Coordinates of C-alpha atoms in Angstrom, one line a residue:
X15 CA 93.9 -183.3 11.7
X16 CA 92.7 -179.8 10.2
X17 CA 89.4 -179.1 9.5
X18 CA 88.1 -179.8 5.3
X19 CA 86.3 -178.2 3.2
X20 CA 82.3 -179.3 2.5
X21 CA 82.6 -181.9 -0.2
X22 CA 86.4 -182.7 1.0
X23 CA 85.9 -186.1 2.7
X24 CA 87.6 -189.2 2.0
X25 CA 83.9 -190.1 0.5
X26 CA 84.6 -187.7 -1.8
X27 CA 87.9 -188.3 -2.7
X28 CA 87.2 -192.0 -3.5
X29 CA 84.3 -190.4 -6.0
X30 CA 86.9 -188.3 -7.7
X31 CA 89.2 -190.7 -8.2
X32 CA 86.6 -193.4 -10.0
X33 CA 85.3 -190.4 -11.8
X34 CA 88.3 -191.0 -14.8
X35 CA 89.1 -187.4 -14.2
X36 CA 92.7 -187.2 -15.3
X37 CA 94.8 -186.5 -12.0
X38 CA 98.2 -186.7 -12.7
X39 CA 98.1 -183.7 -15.8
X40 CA 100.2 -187.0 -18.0
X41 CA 96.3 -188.3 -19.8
X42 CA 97.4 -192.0 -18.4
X43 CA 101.1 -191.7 -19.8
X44 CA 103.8 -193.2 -16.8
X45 CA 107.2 -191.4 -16.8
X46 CA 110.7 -192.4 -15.3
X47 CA 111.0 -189.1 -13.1
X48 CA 114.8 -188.0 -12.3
X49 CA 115.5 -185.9 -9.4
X50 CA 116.1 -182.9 -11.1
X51 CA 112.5 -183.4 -13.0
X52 CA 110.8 -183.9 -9.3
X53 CA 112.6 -180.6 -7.6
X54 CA 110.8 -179.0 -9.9
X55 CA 107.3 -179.8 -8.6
X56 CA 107.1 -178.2 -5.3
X57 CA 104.4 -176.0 -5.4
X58 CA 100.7 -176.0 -4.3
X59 CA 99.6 -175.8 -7.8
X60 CA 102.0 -178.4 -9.3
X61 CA 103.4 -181.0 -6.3
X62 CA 105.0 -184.2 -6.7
X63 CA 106.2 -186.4 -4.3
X64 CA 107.8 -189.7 -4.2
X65 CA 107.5 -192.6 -1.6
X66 CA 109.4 -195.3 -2.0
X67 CA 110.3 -195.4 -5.2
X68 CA 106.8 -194.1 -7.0
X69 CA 105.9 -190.7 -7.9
X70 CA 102.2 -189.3 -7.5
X71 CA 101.1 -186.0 -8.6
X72 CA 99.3 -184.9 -5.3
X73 CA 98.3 -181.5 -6.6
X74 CA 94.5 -182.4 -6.4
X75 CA 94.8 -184.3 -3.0
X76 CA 95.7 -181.7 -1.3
X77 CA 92.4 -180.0 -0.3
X78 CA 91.3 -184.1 0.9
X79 CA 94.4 -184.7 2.6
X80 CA 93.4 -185.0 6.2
X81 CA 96.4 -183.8 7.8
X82 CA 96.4 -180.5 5.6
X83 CA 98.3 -178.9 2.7
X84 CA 101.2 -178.1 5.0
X85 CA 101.9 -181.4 5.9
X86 CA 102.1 -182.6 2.2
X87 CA 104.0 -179.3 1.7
X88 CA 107.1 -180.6 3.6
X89 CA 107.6 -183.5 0.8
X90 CA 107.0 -181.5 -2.3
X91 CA 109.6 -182.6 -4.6
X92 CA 111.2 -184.2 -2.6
X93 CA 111.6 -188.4 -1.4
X94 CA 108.7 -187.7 0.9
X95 CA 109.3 -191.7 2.5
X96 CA 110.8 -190.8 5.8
X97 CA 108.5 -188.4 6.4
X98 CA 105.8 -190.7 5.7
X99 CA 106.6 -193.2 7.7
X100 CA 107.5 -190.8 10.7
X101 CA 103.5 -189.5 10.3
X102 CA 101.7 -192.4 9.1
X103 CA 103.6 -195.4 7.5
X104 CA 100.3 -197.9 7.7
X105 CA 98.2 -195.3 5.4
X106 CA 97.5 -197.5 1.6
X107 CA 99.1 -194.4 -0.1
X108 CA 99.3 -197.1 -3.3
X109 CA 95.2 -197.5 -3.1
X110 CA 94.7 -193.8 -2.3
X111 CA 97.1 -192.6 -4.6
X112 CA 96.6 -195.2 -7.6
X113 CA 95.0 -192.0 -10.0
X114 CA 97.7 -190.0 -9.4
X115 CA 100.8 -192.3 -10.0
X116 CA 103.2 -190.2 -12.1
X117 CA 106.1 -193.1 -12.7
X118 CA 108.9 -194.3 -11.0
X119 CA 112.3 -192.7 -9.8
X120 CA 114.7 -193.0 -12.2
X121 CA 117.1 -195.7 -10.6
X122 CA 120.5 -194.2 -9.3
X123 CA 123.6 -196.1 -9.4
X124 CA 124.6 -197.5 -5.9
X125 CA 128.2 -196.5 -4.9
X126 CA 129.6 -198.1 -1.7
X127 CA 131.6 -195.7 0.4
X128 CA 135.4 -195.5 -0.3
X129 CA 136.7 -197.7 2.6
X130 CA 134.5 -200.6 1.8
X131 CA 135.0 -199.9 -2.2
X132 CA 138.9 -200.9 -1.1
X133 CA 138.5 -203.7 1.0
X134 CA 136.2 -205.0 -2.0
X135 CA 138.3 -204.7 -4.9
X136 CA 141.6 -206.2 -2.5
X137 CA 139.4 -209.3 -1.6
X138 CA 138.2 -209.4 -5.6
X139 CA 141.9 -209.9 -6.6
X140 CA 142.8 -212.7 -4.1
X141 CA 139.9 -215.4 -6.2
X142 CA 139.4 -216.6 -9.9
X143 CA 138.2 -214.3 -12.4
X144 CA 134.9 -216.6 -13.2
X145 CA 134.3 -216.3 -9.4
X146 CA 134.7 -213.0 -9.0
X147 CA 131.6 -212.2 -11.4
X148 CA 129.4 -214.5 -9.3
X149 CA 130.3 -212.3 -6.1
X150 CA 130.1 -209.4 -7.5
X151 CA 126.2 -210.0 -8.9
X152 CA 125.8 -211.3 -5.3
X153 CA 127.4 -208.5 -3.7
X154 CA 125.1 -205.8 -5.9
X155 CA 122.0 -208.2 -5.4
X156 CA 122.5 -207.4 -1.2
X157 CA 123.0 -203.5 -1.5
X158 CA 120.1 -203.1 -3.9
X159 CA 117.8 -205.7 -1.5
X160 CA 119.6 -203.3 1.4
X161 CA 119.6 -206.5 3.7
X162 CA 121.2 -206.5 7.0
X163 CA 122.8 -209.5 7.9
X164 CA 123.2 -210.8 11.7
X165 CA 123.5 -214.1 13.6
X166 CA 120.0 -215.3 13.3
X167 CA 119.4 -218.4 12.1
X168 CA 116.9 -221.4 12.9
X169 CA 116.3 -225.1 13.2
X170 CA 113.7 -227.4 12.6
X171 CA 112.8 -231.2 13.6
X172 CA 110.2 -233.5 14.0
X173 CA 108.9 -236.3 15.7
X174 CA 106.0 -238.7 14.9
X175 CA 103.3 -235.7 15.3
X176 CA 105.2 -232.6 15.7
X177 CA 107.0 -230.2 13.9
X178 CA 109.3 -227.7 16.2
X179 CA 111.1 -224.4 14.5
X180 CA 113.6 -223.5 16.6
X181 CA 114.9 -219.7 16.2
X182 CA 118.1 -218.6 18.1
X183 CA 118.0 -215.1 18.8
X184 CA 120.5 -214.6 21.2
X185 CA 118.3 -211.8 22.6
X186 CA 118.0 -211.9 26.4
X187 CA 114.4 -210.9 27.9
X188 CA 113.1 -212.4 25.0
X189 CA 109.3 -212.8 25.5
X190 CA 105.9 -213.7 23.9
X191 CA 104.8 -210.2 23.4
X192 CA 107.8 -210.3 20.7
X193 CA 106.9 -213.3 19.0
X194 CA 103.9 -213.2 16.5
X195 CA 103.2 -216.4 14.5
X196 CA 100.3 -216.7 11.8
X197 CA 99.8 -220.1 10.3
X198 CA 96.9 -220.9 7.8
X199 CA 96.4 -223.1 4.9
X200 CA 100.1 -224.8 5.3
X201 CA 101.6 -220.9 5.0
X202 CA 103.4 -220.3 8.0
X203 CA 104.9 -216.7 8.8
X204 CA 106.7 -216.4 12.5
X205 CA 108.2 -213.1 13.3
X206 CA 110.6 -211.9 16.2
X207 CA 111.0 -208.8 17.2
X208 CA 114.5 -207.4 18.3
X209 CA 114.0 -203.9 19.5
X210 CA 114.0 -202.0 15.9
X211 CA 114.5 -205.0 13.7
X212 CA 112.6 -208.1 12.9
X213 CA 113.4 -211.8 12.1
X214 CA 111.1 -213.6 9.7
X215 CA 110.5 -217.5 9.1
X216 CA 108.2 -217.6 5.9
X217 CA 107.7 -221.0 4.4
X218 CA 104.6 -222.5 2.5
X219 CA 105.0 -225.9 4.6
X220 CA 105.4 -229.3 2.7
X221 CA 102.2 -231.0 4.5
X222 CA 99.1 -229.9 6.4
X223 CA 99.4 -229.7 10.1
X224 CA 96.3 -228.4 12.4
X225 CA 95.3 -225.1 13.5
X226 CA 96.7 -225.3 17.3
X227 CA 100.2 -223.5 17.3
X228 CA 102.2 -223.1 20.7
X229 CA 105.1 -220.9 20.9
X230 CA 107.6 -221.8 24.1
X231 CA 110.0 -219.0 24.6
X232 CA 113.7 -219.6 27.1
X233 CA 113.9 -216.4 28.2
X234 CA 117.3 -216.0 29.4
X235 CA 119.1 -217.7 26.2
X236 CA 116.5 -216.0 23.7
X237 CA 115.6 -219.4 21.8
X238 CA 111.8 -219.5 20.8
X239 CA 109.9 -222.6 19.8
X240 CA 107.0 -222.4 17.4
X241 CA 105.3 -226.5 17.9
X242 CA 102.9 -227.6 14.7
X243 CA 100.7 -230.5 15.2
X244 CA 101.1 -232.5 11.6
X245 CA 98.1 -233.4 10.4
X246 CA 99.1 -236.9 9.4
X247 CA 101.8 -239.1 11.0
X248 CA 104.2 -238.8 8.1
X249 CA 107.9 -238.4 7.4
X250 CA 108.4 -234.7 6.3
X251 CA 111.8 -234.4 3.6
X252 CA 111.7 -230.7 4.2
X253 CA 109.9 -227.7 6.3
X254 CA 108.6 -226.4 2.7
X255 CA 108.8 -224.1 0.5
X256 CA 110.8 -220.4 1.7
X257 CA 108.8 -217.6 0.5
X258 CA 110.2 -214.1 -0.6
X259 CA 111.0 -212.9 3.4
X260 CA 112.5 -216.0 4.3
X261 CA 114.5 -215.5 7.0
X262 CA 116.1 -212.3 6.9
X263 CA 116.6 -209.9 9.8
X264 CA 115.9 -206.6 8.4
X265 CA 114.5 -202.8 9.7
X266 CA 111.0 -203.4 11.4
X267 CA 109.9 -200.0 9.5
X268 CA 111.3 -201.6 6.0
X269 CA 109.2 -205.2 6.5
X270 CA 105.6 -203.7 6.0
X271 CA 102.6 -204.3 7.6
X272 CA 101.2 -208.2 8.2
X273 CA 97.4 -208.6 8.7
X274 CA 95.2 -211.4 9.5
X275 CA 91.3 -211.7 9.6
X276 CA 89.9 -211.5 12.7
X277 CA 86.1 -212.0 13.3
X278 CA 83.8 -209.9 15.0
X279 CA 82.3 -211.9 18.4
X280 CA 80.7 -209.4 20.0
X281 CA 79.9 -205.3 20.0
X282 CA 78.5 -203.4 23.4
X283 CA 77.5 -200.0 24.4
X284 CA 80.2 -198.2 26.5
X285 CA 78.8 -194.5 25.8
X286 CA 75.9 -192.8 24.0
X287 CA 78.6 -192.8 20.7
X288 CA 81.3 -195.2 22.1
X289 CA 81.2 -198.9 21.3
X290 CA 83.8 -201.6 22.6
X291 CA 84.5 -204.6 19.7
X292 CA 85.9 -207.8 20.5
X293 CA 87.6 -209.3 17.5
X294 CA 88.7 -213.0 17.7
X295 CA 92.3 -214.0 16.3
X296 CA 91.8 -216.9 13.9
X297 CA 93.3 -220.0 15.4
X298 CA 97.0 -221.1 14.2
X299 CA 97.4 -217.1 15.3
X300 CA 100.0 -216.5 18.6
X301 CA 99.5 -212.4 18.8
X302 CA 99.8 -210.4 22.1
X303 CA 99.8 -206.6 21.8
X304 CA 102.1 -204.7 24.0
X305 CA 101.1 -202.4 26.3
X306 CA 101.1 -199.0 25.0
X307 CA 101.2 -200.4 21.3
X308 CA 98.1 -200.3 18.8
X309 CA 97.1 -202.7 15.7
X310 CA 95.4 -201.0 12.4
X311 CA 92.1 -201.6 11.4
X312 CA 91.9 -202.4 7.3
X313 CA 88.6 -202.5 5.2
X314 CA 87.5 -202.3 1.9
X315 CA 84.8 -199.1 1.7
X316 CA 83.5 -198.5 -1.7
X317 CA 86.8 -200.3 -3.5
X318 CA 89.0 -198.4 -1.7
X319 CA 91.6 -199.9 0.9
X320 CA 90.9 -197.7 4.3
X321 CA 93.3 -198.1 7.0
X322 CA 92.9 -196.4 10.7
X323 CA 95.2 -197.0 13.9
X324 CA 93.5 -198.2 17.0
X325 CA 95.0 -199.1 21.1
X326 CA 93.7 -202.7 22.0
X327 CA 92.1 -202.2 25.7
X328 CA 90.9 -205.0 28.2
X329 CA 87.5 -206.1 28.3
X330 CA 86.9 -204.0 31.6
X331 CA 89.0 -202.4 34.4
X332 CA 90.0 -205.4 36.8
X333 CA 90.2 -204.2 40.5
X334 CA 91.8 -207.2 41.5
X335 CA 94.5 -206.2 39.2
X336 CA 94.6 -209.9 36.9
X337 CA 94.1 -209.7 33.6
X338 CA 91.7 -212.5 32.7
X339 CA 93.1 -215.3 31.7
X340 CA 90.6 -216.8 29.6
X341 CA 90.4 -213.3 27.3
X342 CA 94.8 -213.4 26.8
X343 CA 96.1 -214.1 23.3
X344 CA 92.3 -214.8 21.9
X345 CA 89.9 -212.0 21.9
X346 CA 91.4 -208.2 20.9
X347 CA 89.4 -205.6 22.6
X348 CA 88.8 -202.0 20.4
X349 CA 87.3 -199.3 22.1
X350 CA 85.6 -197.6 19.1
X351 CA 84.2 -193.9 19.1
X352 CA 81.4 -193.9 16.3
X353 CA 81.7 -190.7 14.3
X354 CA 78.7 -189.5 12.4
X355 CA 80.0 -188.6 9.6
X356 CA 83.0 -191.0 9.9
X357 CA 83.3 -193.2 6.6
X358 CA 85.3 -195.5 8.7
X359 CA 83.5 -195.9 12.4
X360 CA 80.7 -196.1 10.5
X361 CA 81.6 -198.8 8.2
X362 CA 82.8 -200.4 11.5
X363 CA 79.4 -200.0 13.1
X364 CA 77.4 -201.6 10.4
X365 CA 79.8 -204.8 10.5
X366 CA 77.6 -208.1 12.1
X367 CA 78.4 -210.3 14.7
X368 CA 80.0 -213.2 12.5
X369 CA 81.7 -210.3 10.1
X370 CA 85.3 -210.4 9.4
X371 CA 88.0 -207.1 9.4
X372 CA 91.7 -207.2 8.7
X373 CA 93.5 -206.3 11.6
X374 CA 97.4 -205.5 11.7
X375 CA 100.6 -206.7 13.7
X376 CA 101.5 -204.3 16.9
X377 CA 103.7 -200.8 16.1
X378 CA 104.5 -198.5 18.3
X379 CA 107.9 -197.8 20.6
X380 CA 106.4 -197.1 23.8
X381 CA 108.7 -198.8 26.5
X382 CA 107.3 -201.0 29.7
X383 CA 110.9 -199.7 31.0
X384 CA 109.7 -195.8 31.3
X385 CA 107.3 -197.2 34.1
X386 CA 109.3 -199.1 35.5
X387 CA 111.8 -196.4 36.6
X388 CA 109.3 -193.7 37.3
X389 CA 108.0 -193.2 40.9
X390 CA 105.1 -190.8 39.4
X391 CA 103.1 -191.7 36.6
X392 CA 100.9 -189.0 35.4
X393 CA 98.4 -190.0 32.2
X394 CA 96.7 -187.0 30.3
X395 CA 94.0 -188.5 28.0
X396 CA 91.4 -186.6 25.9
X397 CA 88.0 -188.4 25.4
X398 CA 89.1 -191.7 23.7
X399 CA 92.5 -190.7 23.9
X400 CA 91.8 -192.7 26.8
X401 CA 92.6 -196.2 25.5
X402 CA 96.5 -196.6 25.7
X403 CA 95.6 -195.6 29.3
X404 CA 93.5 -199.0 30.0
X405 CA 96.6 -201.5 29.9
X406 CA 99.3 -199.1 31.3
X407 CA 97.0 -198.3 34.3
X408 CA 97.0 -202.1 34.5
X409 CA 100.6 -203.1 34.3
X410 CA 101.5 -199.8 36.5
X411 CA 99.3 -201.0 39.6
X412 CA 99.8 -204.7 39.0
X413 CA 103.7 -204.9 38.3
X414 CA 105.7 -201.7 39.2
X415 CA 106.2 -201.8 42.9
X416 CA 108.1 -198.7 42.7
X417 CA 105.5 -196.6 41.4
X418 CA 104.2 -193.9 44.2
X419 CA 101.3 -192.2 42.6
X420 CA 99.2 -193.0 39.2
X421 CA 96.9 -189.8 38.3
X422 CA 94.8 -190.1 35.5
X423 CA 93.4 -186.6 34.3
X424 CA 90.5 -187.4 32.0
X425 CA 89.5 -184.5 29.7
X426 CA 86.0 -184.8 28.2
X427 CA 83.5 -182.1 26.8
X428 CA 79.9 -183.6 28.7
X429 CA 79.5 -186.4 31.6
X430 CA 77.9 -188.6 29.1
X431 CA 81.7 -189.1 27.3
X432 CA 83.0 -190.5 30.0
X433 CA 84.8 -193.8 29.1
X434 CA 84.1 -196.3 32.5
X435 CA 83.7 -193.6 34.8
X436 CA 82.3 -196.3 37.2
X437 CA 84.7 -198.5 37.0
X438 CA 88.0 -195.8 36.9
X439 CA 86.0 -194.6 40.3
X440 CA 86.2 -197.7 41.9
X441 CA 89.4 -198.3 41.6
X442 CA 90.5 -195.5 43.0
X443 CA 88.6 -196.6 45.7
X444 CA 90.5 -199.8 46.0
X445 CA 93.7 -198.9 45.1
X446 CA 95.5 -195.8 47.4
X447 CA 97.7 -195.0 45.0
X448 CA 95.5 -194.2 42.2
X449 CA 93.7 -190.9 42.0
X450 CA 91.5 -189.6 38.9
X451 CA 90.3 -186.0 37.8
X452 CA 87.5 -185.7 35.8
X453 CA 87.6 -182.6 33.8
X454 CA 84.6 -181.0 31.4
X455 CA 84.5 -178.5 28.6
X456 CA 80.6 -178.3 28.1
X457 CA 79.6 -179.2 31.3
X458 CA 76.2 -178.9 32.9
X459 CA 75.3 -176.4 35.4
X460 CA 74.6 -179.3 37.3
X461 CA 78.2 -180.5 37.2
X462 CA 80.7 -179.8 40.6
X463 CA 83.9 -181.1 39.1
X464 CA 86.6 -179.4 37.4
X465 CA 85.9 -177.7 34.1
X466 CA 87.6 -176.0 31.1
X467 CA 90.2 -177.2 29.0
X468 CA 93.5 -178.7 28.8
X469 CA 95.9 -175.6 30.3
X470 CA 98.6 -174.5 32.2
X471 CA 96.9 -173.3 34.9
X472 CA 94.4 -176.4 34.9
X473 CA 97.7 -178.6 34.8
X474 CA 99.6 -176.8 36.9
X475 CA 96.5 -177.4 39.8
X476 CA 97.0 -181.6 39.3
X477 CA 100.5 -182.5 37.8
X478 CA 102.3 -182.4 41.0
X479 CA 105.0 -185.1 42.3
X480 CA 104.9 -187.0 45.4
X481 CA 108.2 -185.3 46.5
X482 CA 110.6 -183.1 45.4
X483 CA 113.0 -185.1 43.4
X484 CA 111.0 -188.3 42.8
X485 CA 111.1 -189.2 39.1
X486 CA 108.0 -188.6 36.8
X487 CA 106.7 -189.9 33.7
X488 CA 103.9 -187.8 31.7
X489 CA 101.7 -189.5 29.2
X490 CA 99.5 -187.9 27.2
X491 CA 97.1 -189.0 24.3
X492 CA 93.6 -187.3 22.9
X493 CA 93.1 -185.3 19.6
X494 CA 96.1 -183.3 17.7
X495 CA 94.8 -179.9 19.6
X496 CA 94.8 -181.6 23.0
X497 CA 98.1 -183.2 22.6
X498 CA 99.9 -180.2 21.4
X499 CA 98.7 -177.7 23.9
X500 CA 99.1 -180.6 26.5
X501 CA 103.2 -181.2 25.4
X502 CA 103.7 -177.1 25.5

């Protein structure tokens, strides 16, 4: 993030765009943009981008955006969608954007490459003429949906008060972090995830069943099991109803962000600004976040969708290295920094025991496998740059046996921002492998530990391996500045 101008903050921006101020330079006209008309709009003064397919004027955004003109500089008349969703894919550019929709891109003709064009046009000859205009409506229908097609498919069956989907994914290792069902009033949406891609079951089911859902996963043949109670001992003709997603198998980045309401059970003090929120999952939900994965936040502030990222933690540091049982796959834990003059945390804070918030399915591509073939694990976190840290330091001392050393170095600028400095000290007392550096900024003169700022030479004193040729794996999270001057 870059630092704004006064009277630059997302507040503001909101104000602006309710303010019928005309933002786009078109006095509410929409256009059909070609490429050559977008290229042309690539300067501060005059910048278009497209994402996915839409075109926005983001000339007066630019001294709001939060990431800085540069950033929106890289897109400028250009498809700015990869990029996007590189940076930040789970932003509502549609609600932040709305006022300065220019049109859409002008739709380019799709042209397969000349190998397949061949094979098509052979296989085209070989079948009746009135069939082959069916297949080739079908055929254009599948590139323009750009839908990738693979061995999935599923089951379903019933007995007197159950209703089983079986999926075959013919994924070995298959587990429940990677199955995430939501099902509410009849609508039931189970997804799988398969490394970058995702399979979908999305059917609007023919009778009411009850909120308990179990999943039951065979590991070693990759066949999940998503078990309904019906709500009435009747015959069911049919599952229900497919909805648009019905099962297809497609790019994980290309199937868009789910979200469910969860409801706020309980808020307590970790620091003077830092808050931890549990959120329940509604029942009929099956949701575990990964570790090293994070959920987004969604809430409505003054009409405007507002979207932030946050890493799920556990309720508290456990020394006897169990995760609590009775907490799993209910209650998501948020460890929450409370900025003053943050429109979000603050909205956030002011939210009562009882309130709801929309919160996301897991993203992120961190791997349990880079732990598991490390011998050193060294984790870098700036104040609460500190979260992803809570479940890794967890699975690294409860399930990697090869792991030597875990050394947590924990920047923060006064003693008071210490996330559970108690409980990170006692479990270094109980656990020989662990070790944790506590390093200040603004420290007290009655402060004996370490102080400065993330550095080489600071580093250089603490990142160390066990011995000379053991394998390491560095992970690092706080603010932009800290991360960057950490990485170099």
């Amino acid at each position: 993030q870059v630092p704004l101008k006064p009277g630059r903050s997302l507040m503001d921006w909101i104000r602006l765009t309710k303010s019928g101020k005309d933002l786009t330079g078109l006095k509410g006209r929409l256009i059909e943009v070609t490429e050559d008309e977008l290229a042309k709009h690539n300067k501060k003064e005059d910048c278009w981008i497209c994402i996915r397919g839409f075109v926005y004027n983001v000339t007066p955004y630019m001294e709001y955006h939060p990431g800085g003109e540069d950033e929106l500089m890289k897109a400028a008349g250009t498809d700015g969608t990869d990029l996007f969703d590189q940076v930040h894919r789970w932003v509502n550019y549609e609600s932040m954007l709305k006022e300065c929709l220019v049109g859409r891109m002008a739709v380019k003709p799709i042209t397969a490459p000349k190998g397949e064009l061949l094979h098509i046009l052979i296989f085209l000859q070989q079948i009746p003429e009135d069939e082959t205009i069916f297949i080739l409506v079908v055929f254009s229908k599948l590139l323009a949906l750009n839908l990738v097609i693979k061995n999935s498919n599923y089951d379903w069956f019933q007995t007197d008060s159950l209703i089983t989907i079986v999926i075959y994914t013919k994924q070995q290792d298959m587990n429940a972090e990677l199955v995430i069902v939501d099902c509410q009033d009849k609508q039931l949406r189970g997804e799988i995830i398969m490394d970058d891609y995702s399979y979908l079951v999305e059917v609007g089911l023919d009778h009411a069943v009850s909120e308990d859902v179990a999943v039951n996963i065979a590991e070693k043949v990759g066949k999940v099991e998503i078990i309904l109670n019906k709500k009435d001992n009747i015959h069911w003709k049919m599952l229900g109803q497919p909805g648009e997603s019905h099962n297809t198998f497609i790019k994980r980045t290309d199937r868009g962000l789910f979200y469910r309401k969860c409801k706020l059970v309980s808020k307590t003090e970790v620091t003077h600004d830092t808050k931890l929120f549990c959120l329940m999952l509604p029942k009929g939900t099956h949701l575990r976040v990964p570790t090293g994965q994070h959920v987004y936040l969604k809430q409505i502030i003054a009409g405007t969708e507002v979207v932030k990222p946050y890493t799920p933690v556990l309720p508290f540091l456990p020394l006897d290295f169990q995760e609590p049982s009775h907490h799993h796959g209910v209650h998501i834990y948020l460890m929450i920094k409370i900025y003053s003059c943050g429109l979000f945390t603050q909205a956030l804070d002011q939210l009562q025991i009882g309130d709801y918030i929309s919160v996301s399915n897991p993203e992120g591509n961190f791997k349990k496998s880079q732990v598991q073939n490390s011998e050193d694990l060294l984790l870098l976190a700036g104040g609460t740059g500190f979260t992803p840290m809570v479940k890794l330091l967890n699975f690294a001392l409860t399930e990697v046996s090869c792991l030597r050393t875990v050394k947590l170095i924990f920047f923060n600028k006064t003693e008071d921002d210490i996330l559970w400095r108690n409980q990170l000290e006692q479990l270094a007392l109980k656990d020989e492998r662990f070790e944790v550096q506590f390093i200040l900024s603004q420290p007290t003169k009655d402060w004996v530990g370490k102080q400065g700022k993330i550095s080489s030479s600071l580093l250089s004193e603490f990142v160390k391996r066990s011995r000379r040729d053991s394998k390491v794996l560095i992970c690092i999270c706080g603010p932009t500045p800290f991360t960057e001057q950490g990485v170099q």
